[in-house]
Amino acid sequence: MTQPVDTLFAGALVVTMDESERLFEDGSVAIRDGEIVAVGRRADLAHLESRETVDAAGKLLMPGLVNSHVHMADSLFRSLVEDLPLEPWLERLWISERAFVTHDNVELGARLALVEMIRCGTTTALDMFWFPEAGADAAVAAGFRLLTGPIFFDFEGPDGIAKEDRVSVGEAWLDKYADQPLIIPCVQPHNHITVSPEGMQAARRMADDAGVLFHTHCSETSTEVRQTQERFGRTPVGHLDDLGILDGPAVLAHCVHLTDDDFSRLQRTGAAAIHNPLSNLKLGSGIAPVARLLEEGVPVIVGTDGPVSSNDLDMWTAMRFAGLLQRGANQDPLLTPARDVVRMVTSVGAEALGLGDSIGRITEGRRADMILIDLDRPHLTPMFDPYAHLVYAVGRDDVRSVMIDGRFVMRDRALPTLDEETVLADVGLLAEKIRAHAATIGTA
Amino acid sequence: MTQPVDTLFAGALVVTMDESERLFEDGSVAIRDGEIVAVGRRADLAHLESRETVDAAGKLLMPGLVNSHVHMADSLFRSLVEDLPLEPWLERLWISERAFVTHDNVELGARLALVEMIRCGTTTALDMFWFPEAGADAAVAAGFRLLTGPIFFDFEGPDGIAKEDRVSVGEAWLDKYADQPLIIPCVQPHNHITVSPEGMQAARRMADDAGVLFHTHCSETSTEVRQTQERFGRTPVGHLDDLGILDGPAVLAHCVHLTDDDFSRLQRTGAAAIHNPLSNLKLGSGIAPVARLLEEGVPVIVGTDGPVSSNDLDMWTAMRFAGLLQRGANQDPLLTPARDVVRMVTSVGAEALGLGDSIGRITEGRRADMILIDLDRPHLTPMFDPYAHLVYAVGRDDVRSVMIDGRFVMRDRALPTLDEETVLADVGLLAEKIRAHAATIGTA
């Protein structure tokens, strides 16, 4: 190579998650123009000329985490609604959402979520929320890779978009963000109860026309399954499949309650299941059959869900729950080995979201979405198995630096693209109003 | 009060966990001679003269966490043995333990665990391990409150104590540590499979003679239940109860597999169940019936278990699992409300360990075991419910300062009583030997 590279990470334990899942104990990774151009042993990359060399000794370098299901701006309502099952919980939450969900507040909530996600080492998220342009603009400003896009919802929502306008508004949205390198548009109806079969099919067509991913909630609670059976005579997965929704790329958040037939349909269609263990447990929805999904070859990826139900956006905690729950629930300690869980939030996560060619692995030709983890911590000492550490011991504050698309969005814990202090202060002010409003409806 | 106090924490959100579970939004707590002498609104304590005032604005002050089940020096083997059920996992672990468990290594492992526990806000732990004097001495040096004491084990152990000598060695141990203010002696046979009925009864008598707590493993796995049935014709709880083991104060680690009769026996005897969700899940042992234990009035307290199975000593993670698991497993989001979980690791935890008069609550007359949590973090913003935050969002690195018995053992993240750098370096050196030894037996 004659041209110098931009950044050389030198001397890290590199967990590549590449096709052969290579580890380099004293490894280096070189970046040029936001792309990974070389990966290997430090000695083998020592000849590279670099504008900047980052000493990564004592650190673990791995692909950034993919949070496959989040509602960013729900961060504004963190811990406002507790101890309710999903359906009444949503009804209660929606009262506050209707009062406070404006474009500007969504952008503020998105910035709060971005601060939190970047601090925890998340480099890509799939966000579903009102005013998706507010979340997208916040992500672009923060240098964060975000999948988001038009939502569908048949009832009155805080965005004031009439049901019959959602297709045209959505198409305009997809056009607007089609060329933003960090925004990956998708189409996301809330679910098949709040959106009619016709609405679901219109959303699917919109996704197909634009060549983008389809994202919806599916089979989260037993109540939802019962309602779906009553209304449509089918399970949620069966309903979506029969509507043709699963004929194109689709990711289904939750998949907690599945029949044998549902497993077959998921397997046949290639839809991915997004496991959200934190919210599924907290809302009493249940424990998703992740072990069986994996056994049947259904891709399982992981999300935190929104911070009203989760109650934070910590992917390390979500990974730990994903890695431990199946073992306990099935009394089988061989289920979900740590490396499988790391795949769910890196290589497999990226593939299921349609980003397998660009992110999710540290390998030549991919975009440089990577995180540096400080191993010099008491809870990470000693280390005999790096994958076990990543799933069972690493935490958000062990993440030292975060790079997205070749650009540092966290460097030694500092956030160059976000004004954290102002974000926290602004949210604090808004929270006073949310609290006062909640008091008027007798719940806070 | 005429005499000045030693320390005044001023302006915190004080989560007292006292009898009325009072919260003070702008509260203060005064300490003199290691004892809490005043708790209240800042304005009401402003007249107190204090040698030192700690500005606690923007912080949450609460009782230190009680980790009710840990094997401190197993920190040396963190991530060495993965993906096995309890019994073969223990057999494999014991090979490495036998090679490396010496008095000095146990003290080193204990220091590592103490660094980790203090950093996460734990102020009291119940430790079971070989060479309990090594753990006790490390705790005294670190200023940490530790329950520990003689272990019973019928087979060859790394401490070289013959089965027939355990009573006399144990009695000498209890004598030696009887007057150490930070050491609370207890008697702890490993379990009723590795210790004969006579051994269990001898341990109970020793505990009664010394007036101390009895601590053992009980009903951890279905294999253990089956073995107990085969050998003794009873369940583990039934066996212990019939032996008279539960006639005095006792805490039973795990209690995962319980019959209706077991619940009645626990309820009748007052024994407490120690919930270790992390290791129970990881080893595939199962999900303890915590909701039913609570319903039947059995005290439930929480431990991390040892860092080979957990794989860290983070009580916040253990709390989060304790708070979420029951809801998902029983599909009931009203189970284990956040405040109940906070009780398990503070007031109820202290009471079950026989320390209810001295720690576990921020109230006048108790020893000053307290932690300061930084609320100015993105994942804790906003806060509508402090208990929800404590269980579902706070993490180890949010703990800023830790006081035990009136003395800071962590102050703004610095550790005045432990040389963390040396501990991590020494463990690193020992880990190389453990790794080399493991390679000779073909498992690492």
Short mmCIF file of C-alpha atoms in Angstrom, two decimals, chain B residues 53-379:
data_model
loop_
_atom_site.label_atom_id
_atom_site.label_comp_id
_atom_site.label_asym_id
_atom_site.label_seq_id
_atom_site.Cartn_x
_atom_site.Cartn_y
_atom_site.Cartn_z
CA THR B 53 -19.52 18.02 54.53
CA VAL B 54 -19.91 15.98 51.37
CA ASP B 55 -21.88 17.80 48.70
CA ALA B 56 -24.28 15.11 47.51
CA ALA B 57 -26.46 17.20 45.21
CA GLY B 58 -27.47 15.27 42.09
CA LYS B 59 -26.67 12.01 43.85
CA LEU B 60 -28.71 9.25 45.40
CA LEU B 61 -27.67 8.06 48.86
CA MET B 62 -28.80 4.61 49.93
CA PRO B 63 -27.72 1.70 52.14
CA GLY B 64 -24.81 -0.28 50.74
CA LEU B 65 -25.72 -3.45 48.89
CA VAL B 66 -25.67 -6.84 50.61
CA ASN B 67 -24.34 -9.66 48.42
CA SER B 68 -25.64 -12.73 50.23
CA HIS B 69 -23.77 -15.46 48.39
CA VAL B 70 -20.33 -15.24 46.88
CA HIS B 71 -17.16 -17.30 46.48
CA MET B 72 -14.69 -14.42 46.39
CA ALA B 73 -11.51 -16.19 45.35
CA ASP B 74 -13.22 -17.93 42.44
CA SER B 75 -12.58 -14.59 40.77
CA LEU B 76 -9.17 -16.10 39.90
CA PHE B 77 -10.91 -18.55 37.55
CA ARG B 78 -13.32 -16.14 35.89
CA SER B 79 -14.38 -17.51 32.45
CA LEU B 80 -12.15 -20.59 32.79
CA VAL B 81 -15.01 -23.09 32.71
CA GLU B 82 -17.94 -22.40 30.42
CA ASP B 83 -20.96 -24.24 29.00
CA LEU B 84 -21.39 -27.09 31.48
CA PRO B 85 -24.13 -28.05 33.95
CA LEU B 86 -23.35 -27.55 37.65
CA GLU B 87 -22.03 -30.98 38.56
CA PRO B 88 -19.49 -31.52 35.72
CA TRP B 89 -18.75 -27.79 35.87
CA LEU B 90 -17.82 -28.11 39.56
CA GLU B 91 -15.70 -31.19 38.89
CA ARG B 92 -13.79 -29.33 36.20
CA LEU B 93 -13.41 -26.21 38.33
CA TRP B 94 -12.14 -28.24 41.25
CA ILE B 95 -9.20 -29.51 39.17
CA SER B 96 -7.95 -25.94 38.81
CA GLU B 97 -8.92 -25.06 42.38
CA ARG B 98 -6.86 -27.96 43.74
CA ALA B 99 -3.84 -26.80 41.79
CA PHE B 100 -4.05 -23.13 42.73
CA VAL B 101 -6.09 -22.69 45.90
CA THR B 102 -3.49 -21.82 48.52
CA HIS B 103 -3.87 -19.41 51.41
CA ASP B 104 -2.03 -16.68 49.54
CA ASN B 105 -3.87 -17.14 46.27
CA VAL B 106 -7.18 -17.07 48.11
CA GLU B 107 -6.18 -13.79 49.70
CA LEU B 108 -5.26 -12.42 46.27
CA GLY B 109 -8.55 -13.60 44.78
CA ALA B 110 -10.40 -12.09 47.71
CA ARG B 111 -8.70 -8.76 47.14
CA LEU B 112 -9.72 -8.87 43.48
CA ALA B 113 -13.31 -9.62 44.50
CA LEU B 114 -13.25 -6.84 47.10
CA VAL B 115 -12.08 -4.31 44.52
CA GLU B 116 -14.91 -5.37 42.26
CA MET B 117 -17.56 -5.48 44.98
CA ILE B 118 -16.64 -2.11 46.46
CA ARG B 119 -16.64 -0.55 42.99
CA CYS B 120 -20.18 -1.81 42.46
CA GLY B 121 -21.46 -0.49 45.80
CA THR B 122 -21.49 -3.70 47.80
CA THR B 123 -20.67 -3.09 51.45
CA THR B 124 -21.43 -6.52 52.95
CA ALA B 125 -20.98 -9.98 51.52
CA LEU B 126 -21.41 -13.54 52.68
CA ASP B 127 -18.40 -15.45 51.36
CA MET B 128 -17.92 -19.21 51.28
CA PHE B 129 -14.45 -20.42 50.30
CA TRP B 130 -11.40 -22.40 51.32
CA PHE B 131 -9.07 -20.66 53.78
CA PRO B 132 -11.80 -18.37 55.11
CA GLU B 133 -9.14 -16.61 57.19
CA ALA B 134 -7.54 -15.40 53.97
CA GLY B 135 -10.81 -13.83 52.84
CA ALA B 136 -11.45 -12.42 56.32
CA ASP B 137 -8.00 -10.87 56.57
CA ALA B 138 -8.35 -9.33 53.11
CA ALA B 139 -11.72 -7.88 54.12
CA VAL B 140 -10.38 -6.42 57.37
CA ALA B 141 -7.50 -4.81 55.48
CA ALA B 142 -9.93 -3.37 52.93
CA GLY B 143 -12.39 -2.14 55.56
CA PHE B 144 -15.11 -4.39 54.12
CA ARG B 145 -17.90 -6.04 56.14
CA LEU B 146 -17.73 -9.78 55.55
CA LEU B 147 -19.64 -12.78 56.80
CA THR B 148 -17.50 -15.85 56.47
CA GLY B 149 -16.29 -18.78 58.49
CA PRO B 150 -15.32 -22.43 58.61
CA ILE B 151 -16.41 -24.63 55.75
CA PHE B 152 -17.25 -28.31 55.96
CA PHE B 153 -16.42 -30.72 53.12
CA ASP B 154 -16.00 -34.47 53.59
CA PHE B 155 -13.60 -35.08 50.72
CA GLU B 156 -10.06 -34.00 50.14
CA GLY B 157 -9.96 -30.25 49.81
CA PRO B 158 -7.16 -27.84 48.95
CA ASP B 159 -6.89 -26.67 52.56
CA GLY B 160 -5.53 -30.05 53.70
CA ILE B 161 -7.86 -30.17 56.72
CA ALA B 162 -8.96 -33.74 57.48
CA LYS B 163 -12.67 -34.36 57.80
CA GLU B 164 -12.31 -35.27 61.48
CA ASP B 165 -10.45 -32.04 62.25
CA ARG B 166 -13.00 -29.64 60.78
CA VAL B 167 -14.86 -29.11 64.04
CA SER B 168 -11.81 -28.23 66.12
CA VAL B 169 -10.27 -26.11 63.35
CA GLY B 170 -13.62 -24.40 62.87
CA GLU B 171 -14.06 -23.64 66.57
CA ALA B 172 -10.62 -22.09 66.71
CA TRP B 173 -11.51 -20.00 63.67
CA LEU B 174 -14.71 -18.72 65.27
CA ASP B 175 -12.78 -17.80 68.41
CA LYS B 176 -10.11 -15.99 66.48
CA TYR B 177 -12.54 -13.75 64.58
CA ALA B 178 -15.15 -13.33 67.31
CA ASP B 179 -14.06 -9.79 68.13
CA GLN B 180 -13.24 -8.42 64.69
CA PRO B 181 -15.85 -5.68 64.20
CA LEU B 182 -16.07 -6.11 60.41
CA ILE B 183 -16.04 -9.91 60.38
CA ILE B 184 -19.29 -11.69 61.16
CA PRO B 185 -18.43 -15.36 61.64
CA CYS B 186 -20.73 -18.05 60.32
CA VAL B 187 -20.57 -21.80 59.75
CA GLN B 188 -20.90 -23.10 56.22
CA PRO B 189 -20.88 -26.70 55.12
CA HIS B 190 -20.73 -26.94 51.31
CA ASN B 191 -23.92 -28.97 50.97
CA HIS B 192 -25.62 -32.13 52.19
CA ILE B 193 -24.17 -34.30 49.40
CA THR B 194 -20.54 -33.39 50.02
CA VAL B 195 -21.09 -33.36 53.80
CA SER B 196 -22.59 -36.29 55.70
CA PRO B 197 -25.69 -35.89 57.91
CA GLU B 198 -23.40 -36.09 60.94
CA GLY B 199 -21.18 -33.39 59.50
CA MET B 200 -24.17 -31.16 58.82
CA GLN B 201 -25.37 -31.62 62.38
CA ALA B 202 -21.92 -30.94 63.81
CA ALA B 203 -21.85 -27.71 61.79
CA ARG B 204 -25.29 -26.74 63.13
CA ARG B 205 -24.13 -27.36 66.71
CA MET B 206 -21.02 -25.30 66.11
CA ALA B 207 -23.13 -22.43 64.78
CA ASP B 208 -25.50 -22.68 67.75
CA ASP B 209 -22.67 -22.82 70.30
CA ALA B 210 -21.14 -19.69 68.80
CA GLY B 211 -24.50 -18.02 68.20
CA VAL B 212 -23.79 -17.49 64.51
CA LEU B 213 -25.51 -18.01 61.18
CA PHE B 214 -25.58 -21.31 59.27
CA HIS B 215 -25.05 -21.08 55.49
CA THR B 216 -25.17 -23.88 52.92
CA HIS B 217 -26.16 -24.69 49.35
CA CYS B 218 -29.60 -26.25 48.96
CA SER B 219 -31.82 -27.36 46.05
CA GLU B 220 -29.70 -25.84 43.35
CA THR B 221 -30.22 -28.41 40.57
CA SER B 222 -32.61 -31.19 39.68
CA THR B 223 -29.64 -33.57 39.78
CA GLU B 224 -29.00 -32.64 43.41
CA VAL B 225 -32.67 -33.17 44.27
CA ARG B 226 -32.61 -36.59 42.60
CA GLN B 227 -29.41 -37.59 44.38
CA THR B 228 -30.82 -36.46 47.69
CA GLN B 229 -34.01 -38.43 47.12
CA GLU B 230 -31.99 -41.51 46.18
CA ARG B 231 -29.64 -41.25 49.13
CA PHE B 232 -31.92 -39.97 51.87
CA GLY B 233 -35.45 -40.47 50.58
CA ARG B 234 -36.19 -36.79 51.08
CA THR B 235 -35.89 -33.48 49.30
CA PRO B 236 -32.87 -31.32 50.16
CA VAL B 237 -34.99 -28.96 52.28
CA GLY B 238 -36.74 -31.94 53.91
CA HIS B 239 -33.38 -33.55 54.63
CA LEU B 240 -31.95 -30.42 56.25
CA ASP B 241 -35.12 -29.84 58.22
CA ASP B 242 -35.31 -33.44 59.45
CA LEU B 243 -31.67 -33.19 60.56
CA GLY B 244 -32.58 -30.15 62.66
CA ILE B 245 -30.41 -27.90 60.53
CA LEU B 246 -33.19 -25.34 60.08
CA ASP B 247 -33.94 -25.07 63.82
CA GLY B 248 -31.55 -22.15 64.15
CA PRO B 249 -30.83 -19.14 61.90
CA ALA B 250 -30.01 -20.43 58.42
CA VAL B 251 -29.66 -19.10 54.91
CA LEU B 252 -29.94 -21.51 51.99
CA ALA B 253 -28.27 -20.64 48.73
CA HIS B 254 -30.34 -21.25 45.57
CA CYS B 255 -33.66 -22.97 46.51
CA VAL B 256 -34.42 -23.46 42.82
CA HIS B 257 -36.32 -26.75 43.03
CA LEU B 258 -38.93 -26.80 45.80
CA THR B 259 -41.94 -28.97 46.56
CA ASP B 260 -45.08 -27.79 48.35
CA ASP B 261 -43.73 -29.46 51.48
CA ASP B 262 -40.42 -27.58 51.08
CA PHE B 263 -42.28 -24.26 51.02
CA SER B 264 -44.08 -25.19 54.25
CA ARG B 265 -40.84 -26.16 55.94
CA LEU B 266 -39.11 -22.94 54.91
CA GLN B 267 -42.08 -20.94 56.09
CA ARG B 268 -42.21 -22.74 59.43
CA THR B 269 -38.50 -22.56 60.18
CA GLY B 270 -37.83 -19.00 59.05
CA ALA B 271 -34.85 -19.98 56.91
CA ALA B 272 -34.09 -17.48 54.17
CA ALA B 273 -33.62 -18.33 50.49
CA ILE B 274 -30.65 -16.79 48.71
CA HIS B 275 -31.57 -16.12 45.10
CA ASN B 276 -28.61 -16.31 42.69
CA PRO B 277 -30.26 -15.70 39.35
CA LEU B 278 -27.07 -15.27 37.34
CA SER B 279 -25.51 -18.61 38.17
CA ASN B 280 -28.83 -20.48 38.22
CA LEU B 281 -29.46 -19.40 34.65
CA LYS B 282 -25.93 -19.79 33.36
CA LEU B 283 -25.48 -23.33 34.68
CA GLY B 284 -28.95 -24.30 33.49
CA SER B 285 -30.06 -24.98 37.06
CA GLY B 286 -33.42 -23.31 36.53
CA ILE B 287 -35.41 -20.31 37.71
CA ALA B 288 -35.99 -20.14 41.46
CA PRO B 289 -39.66 -19.74 42.48
CA VAL B 290 -39.02 -16.35 44.02
CA ALA B 291 -42.56 -15.07 43.53
CA ARG B 292 -44.01 -17.98 45.47
CA LEU B 293 -41.34 -17.77 48.18
CA LEU B 294 -42.29 -14.14 48.72
CA GLU B 295 -45.98 -14.99 48.67
CA GLU B 296 -45.41 -17.62 51.35
CA GLY B 297 -43.45 -15.17 53.49
CA VAL B 298 -40.03 -16.76 53.06
CA PRO B 299 -37.33 -14.06 53.14
CA VAL B 300 -35.60 -13.85 49.75
CA ILE B 301 -32.19 -12.26 49.55
CA VAL B 302 -29.85 -11.96 46.59
CA GLY B 303 -26.33 -13.06 45.73
CA THR B 304 -24.14 -12.96 42.67
CA ASP B 305 -22.62 -16.36 43.42
CA GLY B 306 -18.96 -16.82 42.47
CA PRO B 307 -17.48 -15.16 39.40
CA VAL B 308 -16.82 -18.47 37.65
CA SER B 309 -20.55 -18.97 37.30
CA SER B 310 -21.93 -15.43 37.38
CA ASN B 311 -19.32 -14.22 35.78
CA ASP B 312 -18.95 -11.05 37.77
CA LEU B 313 -19.95 -9.71 41.17
CA ASP B 314 -22.24 -6.98 39.95
CA MET B 315 -25.18 -6.75 42.33
CA TRP B 316 -27.01 -4.32 40.01
CA THR B 317 -27.18 -7.01 37.37
CA ALA B 318 -28.25 -9.58 39.97
CA MET B 319 -30.99 -7.17 41.11
CA ARG B 320 -32.17 -6.63 37.57
CA PHE B 321 -32.43 -10.35 36.97
CA ALA B 322 -34.17 -10.82 40.33
CA GLY B 323 -36.63 -8.09 39.41
CA LEU B 324 -37.36 -9.21 35.86
CA LEU B 325 -37.19 -13.01 35.81
CA GLN B 326 -40.34 -13.72 37.80
CA ARG B 327 -42.40 -11.39 35.66
CA GLY B 328 -41.41 -13.11 32.45
CA ALA B 329 -41.43 -16.68 33.75
CA ASN B 330 -44.91 -16.20 35.25
CA GLN B 331 -46.18 -13.72 32.66
CA ASP B 332 -47.18 -11.34 35.42
CA PRO B 333 -45.74 -7.79 35.42
CA LEU B 334 -47.00 -7.12 38.95
CA LEU B 335 -44.53 -9.55 40.54
CA THR B 336 -41.37 -8.40 42.36
CA PRO B 337 -41.95 -4.63 42.22
CA ALA B 338 -38.70 -2.69 42.15
CA ARG B 339 -38.92 -1.65 45.80
CA ASP B 340 -39.16 -5.29 46.90
CA VAL B 341 -35.94 -6.01 45.04
CA VAL B 342 -34.20 -3.07 46.70
CA ARG B 343 -35.31 -4.50 50.05
CA MET B 344 -33.75 -7.87 49.22
CA VAL B 345 -30.32 -6.27 48.94
CA THR B 346 -30.64 -3.77 51.81
CA SER B 347 -33.06 -4.05 54.75
CA VAL B 348 -34.29 -7.61 54.23
CA GLY B 349 -30.83 -8.78 53.22
CA ALA B 350 -29.32 -7.43 56.43
CA GLU B 351 -32.09 -8.93 58.57
CA ALA B 352 -31.81 -12.38 57.02
CA LEU B 353 -28.09 -12.40 57.68
CA GLY B 354 -28.65 -11.45 61.32
CA LEU B 355 -27.45 -7.89 60.82
CA GLY B 356 -30.80 -6.14 60.94
CA ASP B 357 -29.85 -4.10 63.98
CA SER B 358 -26.62 -2.80 62.55
CA ILE B 359 -26.95 -2.26 58.79
CA GLY B 360 -29.37 -2.33 55.85
CA ARG B 361 -31.20 0.93 56.53
CA ILE B 362 -30.23 4.56 56.70
CA THR B 363 -31.62 5.33 60.13
CA GLU B 364 -30.29 6.66 63.40
CA GLY B 365 -28.27 4.13 65.38
CA ARG B 366 -27.21 1.94 62.45
CA ARG B 367 -23.64 1.65 61.25
CA ALA B 368 -22.83 3.91 58.33
CA ASP B 369 -22.73 1.52 55.36
CA MET B 370 -23.86 3.71 52.50
CA ILE B 371 -23.31 4.41 48.83
CA LEU B 372 -23.57 7.52 46.70
CA ILE B 373 -24.90 7.07 43.17
CA ASP B 374 -24.38 9.63 40.43
CA LEU B 375 -27.77 10.43 38.89
CA ASP B 376 -26.30 12.73 36.28
CA ARG B 377 -25.96 9.97 33.70
CA PRO B 378 -27.78 9.63 30.37
CA HIS B 379 -29.28 6.24 31.22
#
